XYZ file of C-alpha atoms in Angstrom:
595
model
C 23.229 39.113 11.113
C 26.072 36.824 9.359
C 23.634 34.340 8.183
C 21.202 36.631 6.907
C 24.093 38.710 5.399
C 25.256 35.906 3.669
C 21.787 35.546 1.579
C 22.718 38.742 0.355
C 25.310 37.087 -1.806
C 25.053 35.110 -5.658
C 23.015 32.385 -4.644
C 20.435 29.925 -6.385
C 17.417 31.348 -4.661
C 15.001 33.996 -5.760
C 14.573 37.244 -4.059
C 10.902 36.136 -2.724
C 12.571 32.722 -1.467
C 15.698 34.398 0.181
C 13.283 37.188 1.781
C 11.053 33.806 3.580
C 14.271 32.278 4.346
C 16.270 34.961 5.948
C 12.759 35.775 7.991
C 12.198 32.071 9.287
C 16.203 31.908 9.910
C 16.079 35.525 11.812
C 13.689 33.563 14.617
C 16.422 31.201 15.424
C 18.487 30.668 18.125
C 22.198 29.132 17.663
C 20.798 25.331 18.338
C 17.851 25.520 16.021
C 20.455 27.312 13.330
C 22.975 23.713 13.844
C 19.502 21.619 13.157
C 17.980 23.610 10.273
C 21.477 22.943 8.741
C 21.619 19.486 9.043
C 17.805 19.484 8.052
C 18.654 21.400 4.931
C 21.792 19.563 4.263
C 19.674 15.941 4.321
C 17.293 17.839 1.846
C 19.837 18.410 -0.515
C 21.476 14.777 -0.412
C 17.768 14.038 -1.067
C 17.666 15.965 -4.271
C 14.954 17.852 -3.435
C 12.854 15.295 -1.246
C 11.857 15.015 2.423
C 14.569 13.398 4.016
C 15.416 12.015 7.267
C 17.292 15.032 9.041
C 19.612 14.512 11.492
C 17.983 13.727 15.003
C 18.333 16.590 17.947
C 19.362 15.616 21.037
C 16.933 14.184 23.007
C 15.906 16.749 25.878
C 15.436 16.278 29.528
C 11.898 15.904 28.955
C 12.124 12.860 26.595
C 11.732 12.816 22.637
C 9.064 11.691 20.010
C 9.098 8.440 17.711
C 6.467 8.391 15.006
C 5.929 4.762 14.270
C 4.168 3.227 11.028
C 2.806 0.342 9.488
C 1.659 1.033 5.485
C 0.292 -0.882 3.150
C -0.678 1.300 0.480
C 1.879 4.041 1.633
C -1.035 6.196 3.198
C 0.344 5.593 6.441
C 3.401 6.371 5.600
C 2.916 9.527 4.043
C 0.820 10.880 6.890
C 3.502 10.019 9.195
C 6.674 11.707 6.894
C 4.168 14.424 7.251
C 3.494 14.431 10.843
C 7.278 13.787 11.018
C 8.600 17.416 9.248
C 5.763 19.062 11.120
C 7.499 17.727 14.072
C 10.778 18.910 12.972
C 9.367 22.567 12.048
C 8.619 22.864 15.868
C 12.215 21.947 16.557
C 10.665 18.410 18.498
C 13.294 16.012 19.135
C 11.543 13.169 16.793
C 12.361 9.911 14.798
C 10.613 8.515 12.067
C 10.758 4.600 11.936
C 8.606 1.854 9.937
C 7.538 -0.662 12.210
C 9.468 -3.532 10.108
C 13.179 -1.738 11.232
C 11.695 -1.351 14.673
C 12.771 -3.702 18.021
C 9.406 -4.012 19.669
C 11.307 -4.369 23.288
C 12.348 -0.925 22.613
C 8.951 0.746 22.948
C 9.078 0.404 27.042
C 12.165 2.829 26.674
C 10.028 5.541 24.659
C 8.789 8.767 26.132
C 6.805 10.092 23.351
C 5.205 7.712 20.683
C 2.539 8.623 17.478
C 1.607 5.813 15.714
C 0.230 5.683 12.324
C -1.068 2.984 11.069
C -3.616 1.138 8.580
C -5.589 -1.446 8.534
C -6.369 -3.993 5.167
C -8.662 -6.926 4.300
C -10.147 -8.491 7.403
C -9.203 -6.233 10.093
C -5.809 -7.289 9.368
C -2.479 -5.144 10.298
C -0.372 -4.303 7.412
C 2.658 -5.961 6.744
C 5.208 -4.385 8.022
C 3.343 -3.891 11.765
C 2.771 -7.641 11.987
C 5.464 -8.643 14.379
C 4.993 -5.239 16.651
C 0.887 -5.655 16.607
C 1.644 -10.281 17.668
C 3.566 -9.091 20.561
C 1.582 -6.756 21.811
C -1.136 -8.466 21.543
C 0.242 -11.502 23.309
C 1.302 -9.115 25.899
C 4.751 -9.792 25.533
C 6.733 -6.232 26.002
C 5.808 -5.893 29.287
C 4.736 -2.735 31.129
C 4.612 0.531 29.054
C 4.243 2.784 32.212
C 5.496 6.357 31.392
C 4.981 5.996 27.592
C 2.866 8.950 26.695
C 1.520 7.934 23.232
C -1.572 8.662 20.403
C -2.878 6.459 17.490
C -4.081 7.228 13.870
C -5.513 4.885 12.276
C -6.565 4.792 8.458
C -8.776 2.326 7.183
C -11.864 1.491 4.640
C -15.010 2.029 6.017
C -16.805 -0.342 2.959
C -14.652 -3.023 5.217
C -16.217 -4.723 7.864
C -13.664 -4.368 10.291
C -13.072 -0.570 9.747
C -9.424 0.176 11.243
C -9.657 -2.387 13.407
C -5.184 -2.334 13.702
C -5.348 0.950 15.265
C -8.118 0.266 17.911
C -5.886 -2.921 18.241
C -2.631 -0.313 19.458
C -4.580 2.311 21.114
C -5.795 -0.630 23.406
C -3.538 -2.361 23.873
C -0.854 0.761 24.327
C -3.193 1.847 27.283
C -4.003 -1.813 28.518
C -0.117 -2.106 29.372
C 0.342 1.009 30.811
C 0.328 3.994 28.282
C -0.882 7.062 29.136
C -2.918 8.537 25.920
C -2.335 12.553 25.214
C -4.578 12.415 22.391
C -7.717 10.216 21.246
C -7.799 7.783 18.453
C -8.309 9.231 15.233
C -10.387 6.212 12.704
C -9.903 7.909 9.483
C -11.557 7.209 6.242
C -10.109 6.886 3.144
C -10.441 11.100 2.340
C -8.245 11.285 5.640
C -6.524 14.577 4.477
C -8.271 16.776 6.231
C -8.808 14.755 10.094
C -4.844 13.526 9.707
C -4.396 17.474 10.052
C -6.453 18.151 12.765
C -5.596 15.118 14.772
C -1.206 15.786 13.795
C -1.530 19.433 14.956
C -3.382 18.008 18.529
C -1.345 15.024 19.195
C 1.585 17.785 18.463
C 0.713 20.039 20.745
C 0.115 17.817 23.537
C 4.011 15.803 22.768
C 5.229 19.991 22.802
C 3.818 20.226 26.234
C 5.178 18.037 28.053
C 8.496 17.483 26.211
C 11.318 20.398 27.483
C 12.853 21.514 24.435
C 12.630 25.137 24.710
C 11.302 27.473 22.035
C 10.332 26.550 18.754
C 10.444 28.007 15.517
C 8.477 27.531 12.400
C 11.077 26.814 9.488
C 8.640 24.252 7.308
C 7.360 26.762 5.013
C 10.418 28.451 4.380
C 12.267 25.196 3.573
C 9.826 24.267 1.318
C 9.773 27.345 -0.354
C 13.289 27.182 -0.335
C 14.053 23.602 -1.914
C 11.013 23.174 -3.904
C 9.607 19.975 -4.924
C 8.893 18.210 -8.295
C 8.722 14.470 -7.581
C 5.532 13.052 -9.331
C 3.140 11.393 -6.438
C -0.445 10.727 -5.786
C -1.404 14.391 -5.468
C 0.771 15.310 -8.935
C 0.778 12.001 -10.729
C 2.937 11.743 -14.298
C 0.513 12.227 -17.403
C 2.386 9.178 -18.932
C 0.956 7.268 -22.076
C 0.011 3.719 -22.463
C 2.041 2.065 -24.785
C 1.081 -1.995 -24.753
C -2.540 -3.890 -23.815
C -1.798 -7.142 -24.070
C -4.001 -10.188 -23.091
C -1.934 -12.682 -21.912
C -4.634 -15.489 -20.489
C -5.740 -17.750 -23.702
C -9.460 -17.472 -25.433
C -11.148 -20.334 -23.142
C -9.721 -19.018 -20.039
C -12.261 -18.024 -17.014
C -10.045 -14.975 -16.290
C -9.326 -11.984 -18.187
C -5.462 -10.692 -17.400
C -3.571 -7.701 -19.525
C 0.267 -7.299 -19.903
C 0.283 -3.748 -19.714
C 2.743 -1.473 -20.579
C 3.393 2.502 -19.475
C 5.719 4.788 -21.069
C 7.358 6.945 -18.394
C 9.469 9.168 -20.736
C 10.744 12.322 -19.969
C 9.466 11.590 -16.169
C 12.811 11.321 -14.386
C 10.518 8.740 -12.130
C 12.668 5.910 -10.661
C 11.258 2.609 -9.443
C 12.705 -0.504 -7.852
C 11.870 -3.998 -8.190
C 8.773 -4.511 -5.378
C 7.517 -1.134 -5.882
C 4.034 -0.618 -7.107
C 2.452 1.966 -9.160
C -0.602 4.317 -8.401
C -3.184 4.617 -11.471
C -5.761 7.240 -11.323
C -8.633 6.460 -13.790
C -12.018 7.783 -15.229
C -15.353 5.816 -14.499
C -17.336 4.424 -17.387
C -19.292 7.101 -19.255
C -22.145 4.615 -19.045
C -22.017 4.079 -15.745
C -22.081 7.915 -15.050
C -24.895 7.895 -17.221
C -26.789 5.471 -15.509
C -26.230 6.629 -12.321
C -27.537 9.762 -13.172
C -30.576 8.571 -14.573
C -31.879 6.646 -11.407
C -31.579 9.885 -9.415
C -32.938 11.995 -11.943
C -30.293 13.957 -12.514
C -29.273 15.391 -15.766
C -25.351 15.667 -15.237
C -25.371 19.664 -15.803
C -26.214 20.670 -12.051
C -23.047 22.739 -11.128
C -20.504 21.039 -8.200
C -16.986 22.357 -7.098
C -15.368 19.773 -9.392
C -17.295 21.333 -12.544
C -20.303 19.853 -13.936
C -22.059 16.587 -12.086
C -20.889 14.132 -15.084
C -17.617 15.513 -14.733
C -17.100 15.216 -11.119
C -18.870 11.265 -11.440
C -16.438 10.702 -14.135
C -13.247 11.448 -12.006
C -14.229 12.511 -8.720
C -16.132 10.206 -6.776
C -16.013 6.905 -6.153
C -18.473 4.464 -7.905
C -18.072 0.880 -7.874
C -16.774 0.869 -4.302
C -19.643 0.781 -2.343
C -19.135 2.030 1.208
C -21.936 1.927 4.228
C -21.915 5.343 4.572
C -24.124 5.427 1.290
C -26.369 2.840 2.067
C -27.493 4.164 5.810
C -27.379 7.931 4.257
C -29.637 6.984 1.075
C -31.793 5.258 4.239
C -32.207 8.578 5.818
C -33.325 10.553 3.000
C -35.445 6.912 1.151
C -39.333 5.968 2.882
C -37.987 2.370 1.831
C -38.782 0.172 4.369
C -36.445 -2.366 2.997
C -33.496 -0.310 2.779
C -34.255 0.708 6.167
C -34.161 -2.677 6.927
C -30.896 -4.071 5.590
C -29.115 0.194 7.116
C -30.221 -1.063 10.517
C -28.637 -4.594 10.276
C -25.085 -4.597 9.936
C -25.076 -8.404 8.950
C -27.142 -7.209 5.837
C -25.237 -4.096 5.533
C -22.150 -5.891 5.255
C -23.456 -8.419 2.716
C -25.066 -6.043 0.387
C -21.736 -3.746 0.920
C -19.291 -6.224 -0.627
C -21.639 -7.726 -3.355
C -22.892 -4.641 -4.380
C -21.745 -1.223 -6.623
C -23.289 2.014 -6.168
C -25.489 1.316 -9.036
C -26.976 -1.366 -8.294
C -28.239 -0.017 -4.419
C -29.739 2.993 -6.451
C -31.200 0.304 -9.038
C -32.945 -2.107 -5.828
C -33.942 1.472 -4.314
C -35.141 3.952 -6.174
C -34.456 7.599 -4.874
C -34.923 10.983 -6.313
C -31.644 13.280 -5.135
C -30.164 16.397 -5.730
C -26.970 17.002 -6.793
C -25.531 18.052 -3.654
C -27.109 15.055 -1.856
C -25.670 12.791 -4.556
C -22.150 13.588 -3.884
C -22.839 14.072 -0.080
C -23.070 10.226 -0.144
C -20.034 9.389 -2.265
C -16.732 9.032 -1.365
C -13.864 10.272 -3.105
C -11.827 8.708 -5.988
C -9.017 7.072 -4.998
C -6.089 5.222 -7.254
C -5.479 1.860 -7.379
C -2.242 0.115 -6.530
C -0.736 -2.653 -9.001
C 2.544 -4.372 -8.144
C 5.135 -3.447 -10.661
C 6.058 -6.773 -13.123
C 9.514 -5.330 -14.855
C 13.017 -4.073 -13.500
C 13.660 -0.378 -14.837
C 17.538 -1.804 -15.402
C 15.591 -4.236 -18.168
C 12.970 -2.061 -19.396
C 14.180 1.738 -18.833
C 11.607 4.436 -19.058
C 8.694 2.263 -19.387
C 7.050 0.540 -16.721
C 4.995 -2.875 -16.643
C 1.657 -4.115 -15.172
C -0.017 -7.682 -14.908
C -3.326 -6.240 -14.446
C -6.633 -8.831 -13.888
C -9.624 -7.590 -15.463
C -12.585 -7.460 -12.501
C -15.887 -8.826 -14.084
C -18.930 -8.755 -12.053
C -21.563 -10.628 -13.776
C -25.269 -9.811 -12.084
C -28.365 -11.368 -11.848
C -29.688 -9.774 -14.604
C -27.222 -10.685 -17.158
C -25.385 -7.189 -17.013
C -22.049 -7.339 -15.909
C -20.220 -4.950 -13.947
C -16.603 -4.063 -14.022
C -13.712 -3.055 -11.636
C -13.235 0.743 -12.915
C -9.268 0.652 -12.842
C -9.123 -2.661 -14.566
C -11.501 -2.195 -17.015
C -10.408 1.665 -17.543
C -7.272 0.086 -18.523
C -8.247 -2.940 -20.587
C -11.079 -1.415 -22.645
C -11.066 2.358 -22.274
C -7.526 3.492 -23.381
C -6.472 3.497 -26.835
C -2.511 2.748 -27.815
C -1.382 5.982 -26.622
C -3.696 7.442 -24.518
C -2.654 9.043 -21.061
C -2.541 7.829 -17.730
C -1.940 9.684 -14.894
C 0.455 7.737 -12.395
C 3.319 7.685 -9.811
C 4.673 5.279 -8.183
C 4.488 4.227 -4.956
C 7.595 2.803 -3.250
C 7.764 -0.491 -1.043
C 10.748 -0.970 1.343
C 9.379 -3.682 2.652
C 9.920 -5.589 -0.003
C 13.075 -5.725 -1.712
C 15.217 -7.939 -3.125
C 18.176 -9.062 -0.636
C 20.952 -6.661 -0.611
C 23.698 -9.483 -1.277
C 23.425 -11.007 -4.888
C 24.487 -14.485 -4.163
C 21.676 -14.847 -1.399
C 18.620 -17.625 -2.855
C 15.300 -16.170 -3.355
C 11.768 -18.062 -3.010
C 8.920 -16.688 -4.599
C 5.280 -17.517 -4.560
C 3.514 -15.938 -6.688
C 0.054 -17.539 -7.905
C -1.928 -15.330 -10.319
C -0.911 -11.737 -11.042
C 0.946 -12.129 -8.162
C 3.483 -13.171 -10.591
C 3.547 -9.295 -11.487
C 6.865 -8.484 -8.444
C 8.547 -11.861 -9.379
C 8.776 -11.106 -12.981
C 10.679 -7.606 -12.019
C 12.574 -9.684 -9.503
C 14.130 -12.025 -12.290
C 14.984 -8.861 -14.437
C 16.770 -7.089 -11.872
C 18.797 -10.237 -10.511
C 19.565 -10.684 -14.926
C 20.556 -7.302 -15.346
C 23.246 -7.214 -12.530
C 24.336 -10.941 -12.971
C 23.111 -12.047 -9.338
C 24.301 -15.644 -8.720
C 21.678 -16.513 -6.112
C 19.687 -19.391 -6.464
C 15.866 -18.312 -7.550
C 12.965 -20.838 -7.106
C 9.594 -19.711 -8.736
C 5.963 -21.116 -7.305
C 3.129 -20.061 -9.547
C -0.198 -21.481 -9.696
C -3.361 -20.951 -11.389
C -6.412 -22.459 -13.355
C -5.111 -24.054 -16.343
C -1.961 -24.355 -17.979
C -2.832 -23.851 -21.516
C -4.736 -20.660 -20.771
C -2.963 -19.461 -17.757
C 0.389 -19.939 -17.406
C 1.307 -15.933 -17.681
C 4.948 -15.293 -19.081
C 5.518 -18.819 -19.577
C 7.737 -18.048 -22.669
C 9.763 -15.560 -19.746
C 10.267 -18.322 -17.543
C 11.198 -21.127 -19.800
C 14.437 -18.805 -21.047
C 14.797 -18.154 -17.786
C 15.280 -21.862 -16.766
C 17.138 -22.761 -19.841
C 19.569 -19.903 -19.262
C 20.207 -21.334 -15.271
C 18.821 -17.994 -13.330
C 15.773 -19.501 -12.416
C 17.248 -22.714 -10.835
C 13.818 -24.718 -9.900
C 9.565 -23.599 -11.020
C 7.129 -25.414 -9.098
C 4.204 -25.219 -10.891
C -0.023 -25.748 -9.172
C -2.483 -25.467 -12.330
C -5.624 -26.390 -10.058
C -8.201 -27.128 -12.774
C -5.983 -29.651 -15.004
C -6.760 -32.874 -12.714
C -9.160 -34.010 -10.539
C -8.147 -33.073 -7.328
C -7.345 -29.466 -6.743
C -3.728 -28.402 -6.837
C -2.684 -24.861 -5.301
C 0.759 -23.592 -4.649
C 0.618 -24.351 -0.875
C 0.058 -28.089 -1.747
C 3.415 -27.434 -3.934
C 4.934 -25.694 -0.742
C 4.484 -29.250 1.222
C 5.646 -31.327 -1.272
C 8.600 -29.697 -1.545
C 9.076 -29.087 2.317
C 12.488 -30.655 2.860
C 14.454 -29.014 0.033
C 12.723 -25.444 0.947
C 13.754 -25.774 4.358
C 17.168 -26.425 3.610
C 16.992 -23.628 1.439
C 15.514 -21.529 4.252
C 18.463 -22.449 6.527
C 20.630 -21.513 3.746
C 19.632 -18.015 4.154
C 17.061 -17.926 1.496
C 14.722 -15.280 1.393
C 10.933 -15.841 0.834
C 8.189 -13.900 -0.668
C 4.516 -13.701 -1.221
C 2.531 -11.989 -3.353
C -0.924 -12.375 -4.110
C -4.340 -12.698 -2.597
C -4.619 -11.465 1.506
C -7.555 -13.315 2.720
C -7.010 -16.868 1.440
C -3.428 -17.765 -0.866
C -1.781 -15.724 1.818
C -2.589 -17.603 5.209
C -2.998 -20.924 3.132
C 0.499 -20.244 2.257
C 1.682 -19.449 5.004
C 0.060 -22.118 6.946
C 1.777 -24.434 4.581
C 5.282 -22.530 5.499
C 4.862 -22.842 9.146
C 4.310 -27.225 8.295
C 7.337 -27.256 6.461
C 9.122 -25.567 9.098
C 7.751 -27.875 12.099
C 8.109 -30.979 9.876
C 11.533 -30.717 8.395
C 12.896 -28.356 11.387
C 11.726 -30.954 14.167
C 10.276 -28.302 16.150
C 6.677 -27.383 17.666
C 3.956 -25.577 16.243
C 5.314 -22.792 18.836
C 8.912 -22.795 17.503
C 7.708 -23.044 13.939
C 6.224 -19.593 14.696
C 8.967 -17.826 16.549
C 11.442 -19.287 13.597
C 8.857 -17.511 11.190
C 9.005 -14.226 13.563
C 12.373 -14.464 13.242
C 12.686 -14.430 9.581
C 10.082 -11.759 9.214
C 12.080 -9.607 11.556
C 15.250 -10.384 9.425
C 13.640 -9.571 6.255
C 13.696 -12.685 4.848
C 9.930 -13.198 4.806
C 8.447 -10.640 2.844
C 4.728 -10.496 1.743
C 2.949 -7.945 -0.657
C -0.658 -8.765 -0.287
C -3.814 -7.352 -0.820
């Protein structure tokens, strides 16, 4: 064969990877050939990544759109996976985020996976806001014909355990869509049901799409191409350079400036991205642990020793219900038995609680196996990035709050990446990281377009990159900066950064909500209102605004405040205020990183 032949020739590849590509190629037919070029070419423009390849022609029996709304990025990845899976079959497929997606559009799909997670209160992620309001309100009609299958990932030490994707696998049906697959509820070690439910929901889209035979290129291209990007599976062993507390002594929080040498990575970040920390636990806490199950930390486990795998393994200040109704099953604790059979008690004890202190209230003998039967895995923790690589170059910067959890018995307890990085790393230690990109929240593509940011807290952290960026590359868009917290001689974080900034004209306005300082409580929203008439002219200037910051209350008290602003100074409805804030999500121009 010609294309085979043409292996033959000097090329880049080794023998073994020319031998699995000339064998996966040899299967082909000329159409698949024309895609796996175009696949192979978008690789390449990639550098090496997964990239969107170019889309087949859709068949006679329809094609596939994998939709999905991520947080964290776990939704995302599942779906890019689901997505070259889908391509190795030769499916006609498209992979779309539900923020670039026109929700009137899903009546005219055939095929649709959706993937998507679920964060704080039941609440859909950011991007799948708009999509998961209008389905909800019923406005998109009649989804008759629209064969479709949900995955859903989610935290089962949440009350409302992936409550967005039961919200679009009912609703999806309720108007009309006919389910090929059931809804997958996965928990956060979703590795292994994401495969089983991507090769099902697969193989029923395969059935009943018409696109002829299929071929099975993925291993071959990967083989092929090869991959070296750092990510959560093969995070960066960078080194930590700064710890820097930047709230004063009298302060009631506890907040680090920390800083991460990425040198020698080749890892690029963007203002709005966040990066992935993987940490140990506390020694101590291992060590107590251990002692209340009797355990000596020797006893053998796939991950090496016990200690070892409780040191970077497992999770243990997350508590979950899973190890609360499992420890029931194997304690004669009446109690425990109790608060496992009442999920209003469950709940309670779930998010004021650590592993720790469960196995403290009830003691329980366990064996090693049973131990780690109970726990969850490890995962890494998120932190928006505070610094523009064009300022800082191959280092990258956190605003990091310290999690203190004083207990009733005058211990305290700590959040394990906070404290991991506060008090457990020495100047130079490593830190395994990558970084976890954000499209959803970028900085608008025109320079001269004005910015709002609200930012109380260390949601400062994406604000402070945001003013570096817009420095470096001499943006001439107005930039208004709302920050809030306690006090404002122990917690006004980068205050030195912002004064320069105003002085030197890029930040054109700071609204400022120190709560503590008077009598009557002052938050940022209470700014937002004050200020309603000049930010709503700024808003129908074209401004952009973003959030960042605390989900469950600054978020919707902020945005609560928006939506007056809007009704007030735009003379419209409560209605109207909300489409105009639809609107503006839909355009990009309201952007939220929460959490």
């Amino acid at each position: 064969m010609q294309v085979t032949d043409s292996l033959t020739q000097i090329t880049p590849l080794s023998d073994e990877q020319q031998r699995q590509l000339s064998q996966a190629l040899a299967t082909l037919n000329s159409q698949q050939l024309t895609w796996v070029s175009g696949y192979l070419y978008g690789l390449a423009q990639a550098g090496g990544g997964v990239a969107a390849a170019p889309i087949p022609a859709a068949a006679a029996g329809g094609s596939l759109t994998i939709l999905y709304g991520s947080q964290t990025g776990n939704a995302k990845g599942v779906a890019s996976a689901i997505h070259q899976q889908a391509q190795a079959q030769g499916l006609p497929v498209t992979l779309v985020s539900m923020a670039d997606y026109k929700p009137k559009q899903l009546k005219k799909e055939t095929h649709l996976l959706v993937v998507v997670s679920t964060y704080g209160e039941g609440e859909p992620p950011e991007p799948a806001v708009d999509l998961h309001e209008q389905l909800k309100k019923g406005k998109l009609g009649k989804l008759d014909g629209v064969k479709f299958a949900v995955l859903g990932l989610g935290d089962s030490s949440y009350e409302f355990f992936c409550k967005t994707g039961q919200d679009f696998d009912g609703w999806l049906a309720q108007a009309g869509g006919e389910r090929i697959a059931p809804l997958a509820s996965l928990d956060v070690d979703y590795e292994a049901g994401a495969k089983a439910w991507t090769e099902q929901a697969l193989a029923a889209v395969a059935a009943t799409l018409n696109t002829g035979p299929t071929g099975s290129v993925a291993g071959a291209v990967k083989a092929a191409v090869g991959h070296s990007q750092f990510d959560k599976a093969n995070p960066f062993p960078a080194r930590l350079s700064v710890n820097q507390k930047i709230t004063g002594r009298d302060s009631t929080k506890d907040i680090r400036h920390i800083e991460i040498s990425l040198e020698e990575s080749g890892i690029h970040y963007q203002p709005g991205d966040a990066l992935g920390v993987w940490f140990d636990n506390e020694p101590d806490l291992v060590g107590e642990v251990l002692a209340l199950v009797g355990l000596t930390g020797d006893e053998a486990t796939p991950h090496g020793s016990l200690r070892a795998a409780l040191t970077r393994h497992f999770e243990l200040t997350r508590l979950h219900g899973g190890f609360i109704t499992g420890l029931a099953e194997i304690s004669t604790d009446a109690a425990l038995h109790d608060i496992a059979g009442d999920k209003a008690q469950l709940n309670a004890l779930v998010a004021s609680a650590q592993v720790v202190d469960v196995l403290k209230r009830f003691p329980t003998a366990l064996g090693a196996e049973q131990l780690t039967s109970l726990l969850r895995p490890l995962t890494p923790r998120l932190y928006s990035i505070a610094s523009a690589q064009s300022e800082v170059e191959e280092e990258v910067h956190l605003t990091v709050g310290v999690v203190r959890y004083p207990q009733e018995d005058g211990t305290v307890r700590s959040g394990a990446a906070s404290s991991y990085l506060a008090d457990r790393l020495d100047d130079g230690a490593e830190v395994r990281v990558f970084v976890e990109h954000n499209d959803n929240f970028r900085l608008p593509a025109n320079p001269d377009t004005p910015v709002i940011m609200v930012g109380p807290g260390t949601g400062i952290a994406p604000f402070r990159a945001f003013l570096q960026e817009r420095d470096a590359i001499g943006a001439s868009g107005q930039n208004w900066l709302f920050f809030g917290n306690p006090h404002f001689t122990q917690d006004f974080l980068y205050q030195v950064e912002w004064q320069r900034y105003v002085k030197s004209g890029l930040l054109s306005k700071i609204s400022l909500a120190f709560s503590r300082d008077q009598a009557e409580k002052i938050y940022v929203q209470d700014r937002l209102r004050e200020a309603g008439l000049e930010l709503y002219q700024w808003l129908e200037a074209g401004a952009h605004f973003y959030v960042c910051g605390d989900a469950n209350h600054m978020a919707r008290d902020v945005q609560e405040a928006l939506l007056d602003v809007i009704s007030e100074h735009g003379h419209k409805s409560r209605e109207e205020a909300e489409k105009y804030l639809s609107e503006l999500r839909r355009a990009k121009r309201y952007q939220r990183d929460v959490y």
